[in-house]
């Protein structure tokens, strides 16, 4: 096995980083000790990658909740991580954190070295180390995560129903083309009834699919491939940027979502003891668009040069008339984190209202589109039947 070792050389009085090959950890330590070196840290080359993987949003929120519960029950941070790691396995993130804590490192430093943790969570934990109130820091981050997760669930729920409607409409159309229309085509051929150009085109398309049924799965495969291709490689972000640039009203609504995340994160950090200048530096990693990143940089520079928060935020374009007055009130009252949380709540409610209104518009439009597609096929199919009935009379 390959090991990455941080060691102390008494001869040179320096800390060194070396790579060693040995059968296991015990053999690696014995080899280095025989050379007169003091092992400070020894890690298998694959361990960091294995430990840094549990950074999914759901797993991270669960990790924070479990750790907070154990700390509130009276366990120390080492005991809590040891209890959580007992069920997760040797290569879990808990064991990687424990190894660093036992070396005397702070939890925030250990989280940063292990990787896979959001910078905001690391910053919140680092702030709690000043006050020895880690459960409160975890609770504050969970509140931020719940707010962001709730907004994302709103968007997903709004898009789910139209997607189901479109899928069901497509299945009905395929059923009509493969099963129903071929039977009507045989009936029209026997009766010699005249059909319109549109109906003839529909019958021809149905006959093509019936004679080549492999076209349906091939078409579905091509469609699935296109959807998968469009959903990877940063294309959704590029498509979203294009839509925002094309439709300014959509960009304004998306900005409410981003500002809700931003001000909630600022409230979390300011409450934890960070200055506004430091909090803005941490929140640079939360900026999803280049415009927001530039605005945060400008606000940070203005505050760094002595401007007040209200002036810096206004100059950067991060406030409107109401938000600017709220920030001024927070500067006078001193309870700045609550003001920031109130601003985040305002943007959250605005974005949720937009999603609800868009859902009420999009759902009927999608239903109408599917109904027109299926209804047009049925009307074109039955028009010759009415002609046959009239001729019989």
mmCIF file of C-alpha atoms in Angstrom:
data_model
loop_
_atom_site.group_PDB
_atom_site.id
_atom_site.type_symbol
_atom_site.label_atom_id
_atom_site.label_comp_id
_atom_site.label_asym_id
_atom_site.label_seq_id
_atom_site.Cartn_x
_atom_site.Cartn_y
_atom_site.Cartn_z
ATOM 1 C CA UNK A 1 0.000 0.000 0.000
ATOM 2 C CA UNK A 2 1.027 3.605 -0.598
ATOM 3 C CA UNK A 3 1.044 5.948 2.404
ATOM 4 C CA UNK A 4 1.393 9.700 2.633
ATOM 5 C CA UNK A 5 3.327 10.528 5.803
ATOM 6 C CA UNK A 6 3.936 13.804 7.605
ATOM 7 C CA UNK A 7 6.896 13.347 9.933
ATOM 8 C CA UNK A 8 9.425 15.208 12.054
ATOM 9 C CA UNK A 9 13.126 14.815 11.360
ATOM 10 C CA UNK A 10 15.079 15.486 14.574
ATOM 11 C CA UNK A 11 18.341 15.879 12.649
ATOM 12 C CA UNK A 12 17.138 18.707 10.441
ATOM 13 C CA UNK A 13 14.528 19.892 12.969
ATOM 14 C CA UNK A 14 11.954 20.146 10.182
ATOM 15 C CA UNK A 15 8.572 18.675 9.320
ATOM 16 C CA UNK A 16 8.654 16.653 6.107
ATOM 17 C CA UNK A 17 6.101 15.067 3.799
ATOM 18 C CA UNK A 18 7.016 11.670 2.333
ATOM 19 C CA UNK A 19 5.420 8.812 0.426
ATOM 20 C CA UNK A 20 6.114 5.312 1.731
ATOM 21 C CA UNK A 21 5.185 1.835 0.465
ATOM 22 C CA UNK A 22 4.447 -0.839 3.062
ATOM 23 C CA UNK A 23 2.179 -3.807 3.654
ATOM 24 C CA UNK A 24 0.021 -1.958 6.203
ATOM 25 C CA UNK A 25 0.043 1.030 8.550
ATOM 26 C CA UNK A 26 1.951 -0.785 11.307
ATOM 27 C CA UNK A 27 4.719 -1.767 8.888
ATOM 28 C CA UNK A 28 4.945 1.798 7.571
ATOM 29 C CA UNK A 29 5.301 3.234 11.084
ATOM 30 C CA UNK A 30 7.911 0.633 12.001
ATOM 31 C CA UNK A 31 9.917 1.431 8.865
ATOM 32 C CA UNK A 32 9.987 5.153 9.588
ATOM 33 C CA UNK A 33 10.685 4.695 13.291
ATOM 34 C CA UNK A 34 13.685 2.534 12.423
ATOM 35 C CA UNK A 35 15.076 5.506 10.484
ATOM 36 C CA UNK A 36 14.819 7.677 13.594
ATOM 37 C CA UNK A 37 11.857 9.689 12.334
ATOM 38 C CA UNK A 38 8.783 10.725 14.326
ATOM 39 C CA UNK A 39 5.494 10.062 12.533
ATOM 40 C CA UNK A 40 3.050 12.926 12.915
ATOM 41 C CA UNK A 41 0.409 11.781 10.444
ATOM 42 C CA UNK A 42 0.071 8.687 8.294
ATOM 43 C CA UNK A 43 -2.660 8.278 5.712
ATOM 44 C CA UNK A 44 -3.312 5.723 3.002
ATOM 45 C CA UNK A 45 -3.415 7.291 -0.445
ATOM 46 C CA UNK A 46 -7.023 6.264 -1.071
ATOM 47 C CA UNK A 47 -8.344 7.203 2.345
ATOM 48 C CA UNK A 48 -8.842 10.898 1.691
ATOM 49 C CA UNK A 49 -10.920 10.241 -1.385
ATOM 50 C CA UNK A 50 -13.013 7.657 0.430
ATOM 51 C CA UNK A 51 -13.535 9.958 3.370
ATOM 52 C CA UNK A 52 -14.439 12.980 1.299
ATOM 53 C CA UNK A 53 -17.262 11.388 -0.629
ATOM 54 C CA UNK A 54 -20.175 11.586 1.851
ATOM 55 C CA UNK A 55 -20.800 15.220 0.963
ATOM 56 C CA UNK A 56 -24.249 14.802 -0.542
ATOM 57 C CA UNK A 57 -26.760 17.329 0.703
ATOM 58 C CA UNK A 58 -28.984 14.722 2.377
ATOM 59 C CA UNK A 59 -26.060 12.924 4.033
ATOM 60 C CA UNK A 60 -24.550 16.192 5.212
ATOM 61 C CA UNK A 61 -27.816 17.364 6.780
ATOM 62 C CA UNK A 62 -28.215 13.983 8.491
ATOM 63 C CA UNK A 63 -24.612 14.169 9.723
ATOM 64 C CA UNK A 64 -25.257 17.610 11.236
ATOM 65 C CA UNK A 65 -28.485 16.474 12.906
ATOM 66 C CA UNK A 66 -26.945 13.343 14.395
ATOM 67 C CA UNK A 67 -23.869 15.186 15.619
ATOM 68 C CA UNK A 68 -25.985 17.953 17.157
ATOM 69 C CA UNK A 69 -28.193 15.405 18.960
ATOM 70 C CA UNK A 70 -25.188 13.580 20.447
ATOM 71 C CA UNK A 71 -23.534 16.818 21.549
ATOM 72 C CA UNK A 72 -26.746 18.002 23.194
ATOM 73 C CA UNK A 73 -26.937 14.637 24.989
ATOM 74 C CA UNK A 74 -23.637 15.434 26.717
ATOM 75 C CA UNK A 75 -21.028 13.665 24.580
ATOM 76 C CA UNK A 76 -17.785 15.335 23.649
ATOM 77 C CA UNK A 77 -17.012 15.911 19.980
ATOM 78 C CA UNK A 78 -14.557 12.975 19.943
ATOM 79 C CA UNK A 79 -17.064 10.659 21.620
ATOM 80 C CA UNK A 80 -19.838 11.775 19.257
ATOM 81 C CA UNK A 81 -17.749 11.184 16.124
ATOM 82 C CA UNK A 82 -16.555 7.858 17.505
ATOM 83 C CA UNK A 83 -20.161 6.768 18.094
ATOM 84 C CA UNK A 84 -21.212 7.838 14.593
ATOM 85 C CA UNK A 85 -18.178 6.213 12.988
ATOM 86 C CA UNK A 86 -18.755 2.875 14.711
ATOM 87 C CA UNK A 87 -21.587 2.054 12.312
ATOM 88 C CA UNK A 88 -20.205 3.843 9.263
ATOM 89 C CA UNK A 89 -16.977 1.863 8.860
ATOM 90 C CA UNK A 90 -13.261 2.481 9.035
ATOM 91 C CA UNK A 91 -13.105 4.535 5.830
ATOM 92 C CA UNK A 92 -15.948 6.850 6.835
ATOM 93 C CA UNK A 93 -15.610 10.601 7.199
ATOM 94 C CA UNK A 94 -15.965 10.174 10.984
ATOM 95 C CA UNK A 95 -12.753 8.192 11.228
ATOM 96 C CA UNK A 96 -10.913 10.718 9.071
ATOM 97 C CA UNK A 97 -12.083 13.544 11.329
ATOM 98 C CA UNK A 98 -11.241 11.580 14.489
ATOM 99 C CA UNK A 99 -7.698 10.977 13.304
ATOM 100 C CA UNK A 100 -7.138 14.712 12.945
ATOM 101 C CA UNK A 101 -8.868 15.612 16.199
ATOM 102 C CA UNK A 102 -6.614 13.199 18.084
ATOM 103 C CA UNK A 103 -3.643 15.020 16.570
ATOM 104 C CA UNK A 104 -4.861 18.149 18.348
ATOM 105 C CA UNK A 105 -6.445 19.907 15.383
ATOM 106 C CA UNK A 106 -9.669 21.895 15.629
ATOM 107 C CA UNK A 107 -12.821 20.410 14.109
ATOM 108 C CA UNK A 108 -13.053 23.148 11.456
ATOM 109 C CA UNK A 109 -9.451 22.501 10.395
ATOM 110 C CA UNK A 110 -10.107 18.763 10.269
ATOM 111 C CA UNK A 111 -13.223 19.287 8.138
ATOM 112 C CA UNK A 112 -11.299 21.524 5.767
ATOM 113 C CA UNK A 113 -8.479 18.986 5.388
ATOM 114 C CA UNK A 114 -10.797 16.012 4.882
ATOM 115 C CA UNK A 115 -12.760 17.874 2.213
ATOM 116 C CA UNK A 116 -16.341 17.429 1.074
ATOM 117 C CA UNK A 117 -17.775 19.967 3.539
ATOM 118 C CA UNK A 118 -19.287 23.262 2.311
ATOM 119 C CA UNK A 119 -17.209 26.341 3.146
ATOM 120 C CA UNK A 120 -20.219 27.846 4.926
ATOM 121 C CA UNK A 121 -20.464 24.880 7.316
ATOM 122 C CA UNK A 122 -16.712 24.980 7.975
ATOM 123 C CA UNK A 123 -16.916 28.716 8.687
ATOM 124 C CA UNK A 124 -19.886 28.232 11.008
ATOM 125 C CA UNK A 125 -18.039 25.521 12.945
ATOM 126 C CA UNK A 126 -14.929 27.731 13.139
ATOM 127 C CA UNK A 127 -17.047 30.535 14.578
ATOM 128 C CA UNK A 128 -18.507 28.158 17.188
ATOM 129 C CA UNK A 129 -14.991 27.240 18.316
ATOM 130 C CA UNK A 130 -14.650 30.784 19.627
ATOM 131 C CA UNK A 131 -17.758 30.418 21.797
ATOM 132 C CA UNK A 132 -17.703 26.625 22.436
ATOM 133 C CA UNK A 133 -21.267 26.342 21.142
ATOM 134 C CA UNK A 134 -21.017 23.781 18.325
ATOM 135 C CA UNK A 135 -24.663 22.524 18.619
ATOM 136 C CA UNK A 136 -25.944 26.038 17.967
ATOM 137 C CA UNK A 137 -23.663 26.381 14.924
ATOM 138 C CA UNK A 138 -24.947 23.095 13.513
ATOM 139 C CA UNK A 139 -28.528 24.189 14.176
ATOM 140 C CA UNK A 140 -27.916 27.490 12.363
ATOM 141 C CA UNK A 141 -26.472 25.672 9.352
ATOM 142 C CA UNK A 142 -29.416 23.252 9.318
ATOM 143 C CA UNK A 143 -31.789 26.221 9.289
ATOM 144 C CA UNK A 144 -29.933 27.596 6.262
ATOM 145 C CA UNK A 145 -29.964 24.185 4.566
ATOM 146 C CA UNK A 146 -33.693 23.737 5.232
ATOM 147 C CA UNK A 147 -34.436 27.141 3.716
ATOM 148 C CA UNK A 148 -32.425 26.444 0.548
ATOM 149 C CA UNK A 149 -33.732 22.880 0.320
ATOM 150 C CA UNK A 150 -37.304 24.101 0.701
ATOM 151 C CA UNK A 151 -36.923 26.510 -2.205
ATOM 152 C CA UNK A 152 -35.422 23.808 -4.396
ATOM 153 C CA UNK A 153 -38.209 21.389 -3.498
ATOM 154 C CA UNK A 154 -40.717 24.063 -4.511
ATOM 155 C CA UNK A 155 -39.138 24.290 -7.964
ATOM 156 C CA UNK A 156 -38.951 20.505 -8.373
ATOM 157 C CA UNK A 157 -42.564 20.051 -7.273
ATOM 158 C CA UNK A 158 -43.675 22.768 -9.691
ATOM 159 C CA UNK A 159 -41.888 21.028 -12.585
ATOM 160 C CA UNK A 160 -43.024 17.507 -11.661
ATOM 161 C CA UNK A 161 -46.706 17.804 -12.558
ATOM 162 C CA UNK A 162 -46.165 19.266 -16.060
ATOM 163 C CA UNK A 163 -43.587 16.558 -16.739
ATOM 164 C CA UNK A 164 -46.089 13.846 -15.769
ATOM 165 C CA UNK A 165 -48.767 15.428 -17.964
ATOM 166 C CA UNK A 166 -46.445 15.542 -20.969
ATOM 167 C CA UNK A 167 -45.336 11.938 -20.410
ATOM 168 C CA UNK A 168 -48.917 10.661 -20.164
ATOM 169 C CA UNK A 169 -49.895 12.645 -23.259
ATOM 170 C CA UNK A 170 -47.007 11.073 -25.154
ATOM 171 C CA UNK A 171 -48.033 7.568 -24.059
ATOM 172 C CA UNK A 172 -51.625 8.176 -25.165
ATOM 173 C CA UNK A 173 -50.421 9.463 -28.533
ATOM 174 C CA UNK A 174 -48.209 6.395 -29.038
ATOM 175 C CA UNK A 175 -51.118 4.099 -28.122
ATOM 176 C CA UNK A 176 -53.366 5.818 -30.653
ATOM 177 C CA UNK A 177 -50.724 5.634 -33.381
ATOM 178 C CA UNK A 178 -49.849 1.974 -32.839
ATOM 179 C CA UNK A 179 -53.183 0.411 -31.842
ATOM 180 C CA UNK A 180 -56.236 2.538 -32.648
ATOM 181 C CA UNK A 181 -55.368 4.335 -35.887
ATOM 182 C CA UNK A 182 -54.251 1.200 -37.840
ATOM 183 C CA UNK A 183 -57.704 -0.343 -37.268
ATOM 184 C CA UNK A 184 -59.433 2.772 -38.534
ATOM 185 C CA UNK A 185 -57.117 2.790 -41.548
ATOM 186 C CA UNK A 186 -58.245 -0.753 -42.430
ATOM 187 C CA UNK A 187 -61.898 0.318 -42.054
ATOM 188 C CA UNK A 188 -61.440 3.305 -44.332
ATOM 189 C CA UNK A 189 -59.652 1.155 -46.920
ATOM 190 C CA UNK A 190 -62.562 -1.336 -47.038
ATOM 191 C CA UNK A 191 -65.284 1.297 -47.220
ATOM 192 C CA UNK A 192 -63.489 3.445 -49.789
ATOM 193 C CA UNK A 193 -64.348 6.575 -47.836
ATOM 194 C CA UNK A 194 -62.594 9.755 -48.821
ATOM 195 C CA UNK A 195 -60.283 11.232 -46.208
ATOM 196 C CA UNK A 196 -58.767 14.671 -45.892
ATOM 197 C CA UNK A 197 -55.093 15.441 -46.461
ATOM 198 C CA UNK A 198 -54.444 15.809 -42.709
ATOM 199 C CA UNK A 199 -56.127 12.500 -41.919
ATOM 200 C CA UNK A 200 -54.211 10.810 -44.738
ATOM 201 C CA UNK A 201 -50.929 12.113 -43.318
ATOM 202 C CA UNK A 202 -51.869 10.838 -39.853
ATOM 203 C CA UNK A 203 -52.739 7.393 -41.265
ATOM 204 C CA UNK A 204 -49.453 7.273 -43.199
ATOM 205 C CA UNK A 205 -47.438 8.154 -40.097
ATOM 206 C CA UNK A 206 -49.270 5.482 -38.099
ATOM 207 C CA UNK A 207 -48.656 2.916 -40.836
ATOM 208 C CA UNK A 208 -44.936 3.732 -40.800
ATOM 209 C CA UNK A 209 -44.740 3.167 -37.041
ATOM 210 C CA UNK A 210 -46.792 -0.040 -37.281
ATOM 211 C CA UNK A 211 -44.570 -1.494 -40.003
ATOM 212 C CA UNK A 212 -41.400 -0.433 -38.184
ATOM 213 C CA UNK A 213 -42.161 -0.809 -34.458
ATOM 214 C CA UNK A 214 -38.463 -0.513 -33.607
ATOM 215 C CA UNK A 215 -38.718 3.215 -34.376
ATOM 216 C CA UNK A 216 -40.558 3.803 -31.071
ATOM 217 C CA UNK A 217 -37.857 2.430 -28.703
ATOM 218 C CA UNK A 218 -35.145 3.985 -30.881
ATOM 219 C CA UNK A 219 -36.886 7.358 -30.653
ATOM 220 C CA UNK A 220 -37.235 7.029 -26.888
ATOM 221 C CA UNK A 221 -33.563 6.077 -26.619
ATOM 222 C CA UNK A 222 -32.511 9.088 -28.702
ATOM 223 C CA UNK A 223 -34.740 11.374 -26.636
ATOM 224 C CA UNK A 224 -33.337 9.983 -23.363
ATOM 225 C CA UNK A 225 -29.798 10.408 -24.660
ATOM 226 C CA UNK A 226 -30.457 14.020 -25.617
ATOM 227 C CA UNK A 227 -31.974 14.738 -22.199
ATOM 228 C CA UNK A 228 -29.018 13.114 -20.428
ATOM 229 C CA UNK A 229 -26.577 15.042 -22.624
ATOM 230 C CA UNK A 230 -28.356 18.315 -21.923
ATOM 231 C CA UNK A 231 -28.336 17.640 -18.157
ATOM 232 C CA UNK A 232 -24.555 17.095 -17.876
ATOM 233 C CA UNK A 233 -21.353 18.988 -18.491
ATOM 234 C CA UNK A 234 -22.532 22.345 -17.159
ATOM 235 C CA UNK A 235 -25.128 22.665 -19.933
ATOM 236 C CA UNK A 236 -28.065 23.273 -17.530
ATOM 237 C CA UNK A 237 -26.176 26.201 -16.008
ATOM 238 C CA UNK A 238 -25.379 27.587 -19.479
ATOM 239 C CA UNK A 239 -28.997 27.157 -20.549
ATOM 240 C CA UNK A 240 -30.165 28.880 -17.373
ATOM 241 C CA UNK A 241 -27.753 31.761 -17.957
ATOM 242 C CA UNK A 242 -29.052 32.121 -21.509
ATOM 243 C CA UNK A 243 -32.676 32.158 -20.347
ATOM 244 C CA UNK A 244 -31.876 34.718 -17.664
ATOM 245 C CA UNK A 245 -30.052 36.908 -20.180
ATOM 246 C CA UNK A 246 -32.897 36.566 -22.701
ATOM 247 C CA UNK A 247 -35.787 37.121 -20.288
ATOM 248 C CA UNK A 248 -34.862 39.801 -17.770
ATOM 249 C CA UNK A 249 -38.020 39.191 -15.710
ATOM 250 C CA UNK A 250 -36.904 35.585 -15.155
ATOM 251 C CA UNK A 251 -33.467 36.830 -14.102
ATOM 252 C CA UNK A 252 -35.059 39.073 -11.505
ATOM 253 C CA UNK A 253 -36.972 36.146 -10.005
ATOM 254 C CA UNK A 254 -33.918 33.883 -9.920
ATOM 255 C CA UNK A 255 -32.015 36.720 -8.220
ATOM 256 C CA UNK A 256 -34.503 36.495 -5.318
ATOM 257 C CA UNK A 257 -33.527 32.842 -4.804
ATOM 258 C CA UNK A 258 -29.826 33.684 -4.805
ATOM 259 C CA UNK A 259 -30.259 36.644 -2.475
ATOM 260 C CA UNK A 260 -32.301 34.508 -0.078
ATOM 261 C CA UNK A 261 -29.334 32.107 0.142
ATOM 262 C CA UNK A 262 -26.852 34.948 0.432
ATOM 263 C CA UNK A 263 -28.545 36.920 3.216
ATOM 264 C CA UNK A 264 -29.385 33.769 5.187
ATOM 265 C CA UNK A 265 -25.722 32.751 5.011
ATOM 266 C CA UNK A 266 -24.617 36.247 6.061
ATOM 267 C CA UNK A 267 -27.016 36.103 9.017
ATOM 268 C CA UNK A 268 -25.572 32.732 10.053
ATOM 269 C CA UNK A 269 -21.979 33.993 9.935
ATOM 270 C CA UNK A 270 -22.612 37.392 11.553
ATOM 271 C CA UNK A 271 -24.490 35.693 14.390
ATOM 272 C CA UNK A 272 -21.501 33.366 14.814
ATOM 273 C CA UNK A 273 -19.137 36.292 15.384
ATOM 274 C CA UNK A 274 -17.767 37.049 11.932
ATOM 275 C CA UNK A 275 -17.453 40.620 10.810
ATOM 276 C CA UNK A 276 -19.495 41.535 7.758
ATOM 277 C CA UNK A 277 -16.298 41.832 5.708
ATOM 278 C CA UNK A 278 -15.238 38.276 6.692
ATOM 279 C CA UNK A 279 -18.739 36.925 6.101
ATOM 280 C CA UNK A 280 -18.840 38.361 2.591
ATOM 281 C CA UNK A 281 -15.533 36.655 1.850
ATOM 282 C CA UNK A 282 -16.957 33.282 2.894
ATOM 283 C CA UNK A 283 -20.154 33.854 0.902
ATOM 284 C CA UNK A 284 -18.221 34.357 -2.334
ATOM 285 C CA UNK A 285 -18.360 30.569 -2.730
ATOM 286 C CA UNK A 286 -22.174 30.702 -2.679
ATOM 287 C CA UNK A 287 -22.450 32.981 -5.705
ATOM 288 C CA UNK A 288 -23.986 30.997 -8.562
ATOM 289 C CA UNK A 289 -23.693 33.684 -11.224
ATOM 290 C CA UNK A 290 -20.758 35.917 -12.230
ATOM 291 C CA UNK A 291 -22.944 38.971 -11.634
ATOM 292 C CA UNK A 292 -23.580 38.069 -7.995
ATOM 293 C CA UNK A 293 -19.902 37.276 -7.491
ATOM 294 C CA UNK A 294 -18.940 40.730 -8.791
ATOM 295 C CA UNK A 295 -21.578 42.357 -6.569
ATOM 296 C CA UNK A 296 -20.215 40.599 -3.488
ATOM 297 C CA UNK A 297 -16.657 41.590 -4.369
ATOM 298 C CA UNK A 298 -17.708 45.229 -4.824
ATOM 299 C CA UNK A 299 -19.667 45.304 -1.553
ATOM 300 C CA UNK A 300 -16.712 43.733 0.268
ATOM 301 C CA UNK A 301 -14.308 46.311 -1.166
ATOM 302 C CA UNK A 302 -16.585 49.224 -0.211
ATOM 303 C CA UNK A 303 -16.942 47.946 3.364
ATOM 304 C CA UNK A 304 -13.193 47.283 3.535
ATOM 305 C CA UNK A 305 -12.573 50.938 2.595
ATOM 306 C CA UNK A 306 -14.793 52.210 5.392
ATOM 307 C CA UNK A 307 -18.278 52.412 3.869
ATOM 308 C CA UNK A 308 -21.270 51.357 5.917
ATOM 309 C CA UNK A 309 -23.091 48.129 5.097
ATOM 310 C CA UNK A 310 -26.081 49.961 3.608
ATOM 311 C CA UNK A 311 -23.863 52.104 1.349
ATOM 312 C CA UNK A 312 -21.700 49.152 0.286
ATOM 313 C CA UNK A 313 -24.653 46.897 -0.490
ATOM 314 C CA UNK A 314 -26.469 49.666 -2.354
ATOM 315 C CA UNK A 315 -23.387 50.498 -4.439
ATOM 316 C CA UNK A 316 -23.040 46.810 -5.354
ATOM 317 C CA UNK A 317 -26.690 46.547 -6.432
ATOM 318 C CA UNK A 318 -27.610 44.000 -3.754
ATOM 319 C CA UNK A 319 -30.444 46.031 -2.234
ATOM 320 C CA UNK A 320 -33.692 47.664 -3.190
ATOM 321 C CA UNK A 321 -35.417 50.478 -1.325
ATOM 322 C CA UNK A 322 -36.905 48.232 1.382
ATOM 323 C CA UNK A 323 -33.737 46.163 1.899
ATOM 324 C CA UNK A 324 -31.594 49.297 2.190
ATOM 325 C CA UNK A 325 -33.842 50.707 4.908
ATOM 326 C CA UNK A 326 -33.768 47.398 6.780
ATOM 327 C CA UNK A 327 -29.965 47.369 6.722
ATOM 328 C CA UNK A 328 -29.856 50.945 7.990
ATOM 329 C CA UNK A 329 -32.179 49.973 10.825
ATOM 330 C CA UNK A 330 -29.882 47.053 11.643
ATOM 331 C CA UNK A 331 -26.857 49.376 11.721
ATOM 332 C CA UNK A 332 -28.608 51.615 14.242
ATOM 333 C CA UNK A 333 -30.089 48.875 16.396
ATOM 334 C CA UNK A 334 -27.082 46.551 16.516
ATOM 335 C CA UNK A 335 -29.131 43.370 15.980
ATOM 336 C CA UNK A 336 -27.735 42.959 12.488
ATOM 337 C CA UNK A 337 -28.109 39.183 12.085
ATOM 338 C CA UNK A 338 -31.868 39.360 12.629
ATOM 339 C CA UNK A 339 -32.149 42.086 10.007
ATOM 340 C CA UNK A 340 -30.207 39.953 7.530
ATOM 341 C CA UNK A 341 -32.464 36.988 8.277
ATOM 342 C CA UNK A 342 -35.545 39.182 7.739
ATOM 343 C CA UNK A 343 -34.158 40.235 4.352
ATOM 344 C CA UNK A 344 -33.533 36.591 3.431
ATOM 345 C CA UNK A 345 -37.097 35.721 4.443
ATOM 346 C CA UNK A 346 -38.429 38.542 2.274
ATOM 347 C CA UNK A 347 -36.574 37.273 -0.794
ATOM 348 C CA UNK A 348 -37.629 33.703 -0.009
ATOM 349 C CA UNK A 349 -41.300 34.627 0.101
ATOM 350 C CA UNK A 350 -40.999 36.596 -3.153
ATOM 351 C CA UNK A 351 -39.426 33.625 -4.937
ATOM 352 C CA UNK A 352 -42.011 31.192 -3.552
ATOM 353 C CA UNK A 353 -44.804 33.478 -4.750
ATOM 354 C CA UNK A 354 -43.253 33.508 -8.226
ATOM 355 C CA UNK A 355 -43.029 29.699 -8.292
ATOM 356 C CA UNK A 356 -46.653 29.312 -7.190
ATOM 357 C CA UNK A 357 -47.911 31.780 -9.792
ATOM 358 C CA UNK A 358 -45.809 30.205 -12.538
ATOM 359 C CA UNK A 359 -47.175 26.788 -11.589
ATOM 360 C CA UNK A 360 -50.755 28.027 -11.846
ATOM 361 C CA UNK A 361 -50.030 29.313 -15.356
ATOM 362 C CA UNK A 362 -47.845 26.503 -16.693
ATOM 363 C CA UNK A 363 -50.019 23.599 -15.551
ATOM 364 C CA UNK A 364 -53.173 24.676 -17.464
ATOM 365 C CA UNK A 365 -51.068 25.536 -20.523
ATOM 366 C CA UNK A 366 -49.455 22.089 -20.513
ATOM 367 C CA UNK A 367 -52.832 20.398 -20.051
ATOM 368 C CA UNK A 368 -54.267 22.441 -22.907
ATOM 369 C CA UNK A 369 -51.344 21.524 -25.169
ATOM 370 C CA UNK A 370 -51.677 17.794 -24.456
ATOM 371 C CA UNK A 371 -55.444 17.959 -24.894
ATOM 372 C CA UNK A 372 -55.059 19.732 -28.245
ATOM 373 C CA UNK A 373 -52.543 17.123 -29.448
ATOM 374 C CA UNK A 374 -54.641 14.106 -28.484
ATOM 375 C CA UNK A 375 -57.931 15.782 -29.419
ATOM 376 C CA UNK A 376 -56.650 16.734 -32.884
ATOM 377 C CA UNK A 377 -55.670 13.124 -33.554
ATOM 378 C CA UNK A 378 -59.097 11.894 -32.454
ATOM 379 C CA UNK A 379 -60.946 14.509 -34.530
ATOM 380 C CA UNK A 380 -58.897 13.747 -37.648
ATOM 381 C CA UNK A 381 -59.560 10.052 -37.067
ATOM 382 C CA UNK A 382 -63.324 10.352 -36.713
ATOM 383 C CA UNK A 383 -64.102 12.894 -39.442
ATOM 384 C CA UNK A 384 -64.281 10.204 -42.172
ATOM 385 C CA UNK A 385 -66.625 8.201 -39.915
ATOM 386 C CA UNK A 386 -69.085 11.077 -39.993
ATOM 387 C CA UNK A 387 -68.798 11.176 -43.810
ATOM 388 C CA UNK A 388 -69.536 7.421 -44.005
ATOM 389 C CA UNK A 389 -72.552 7.827 -41.709
ATOM 390 C CA UNK A 390 -73.906 10.670 -43.864
ATOM 391 C CA UNK A 391 -73.522 8.611 -47.069
ATOM 392 C CA UNK A 392 -75.392 5.648 -45.512
ATOM 393 C CA UNK A 393 -78.369 7.886 -44.788
#
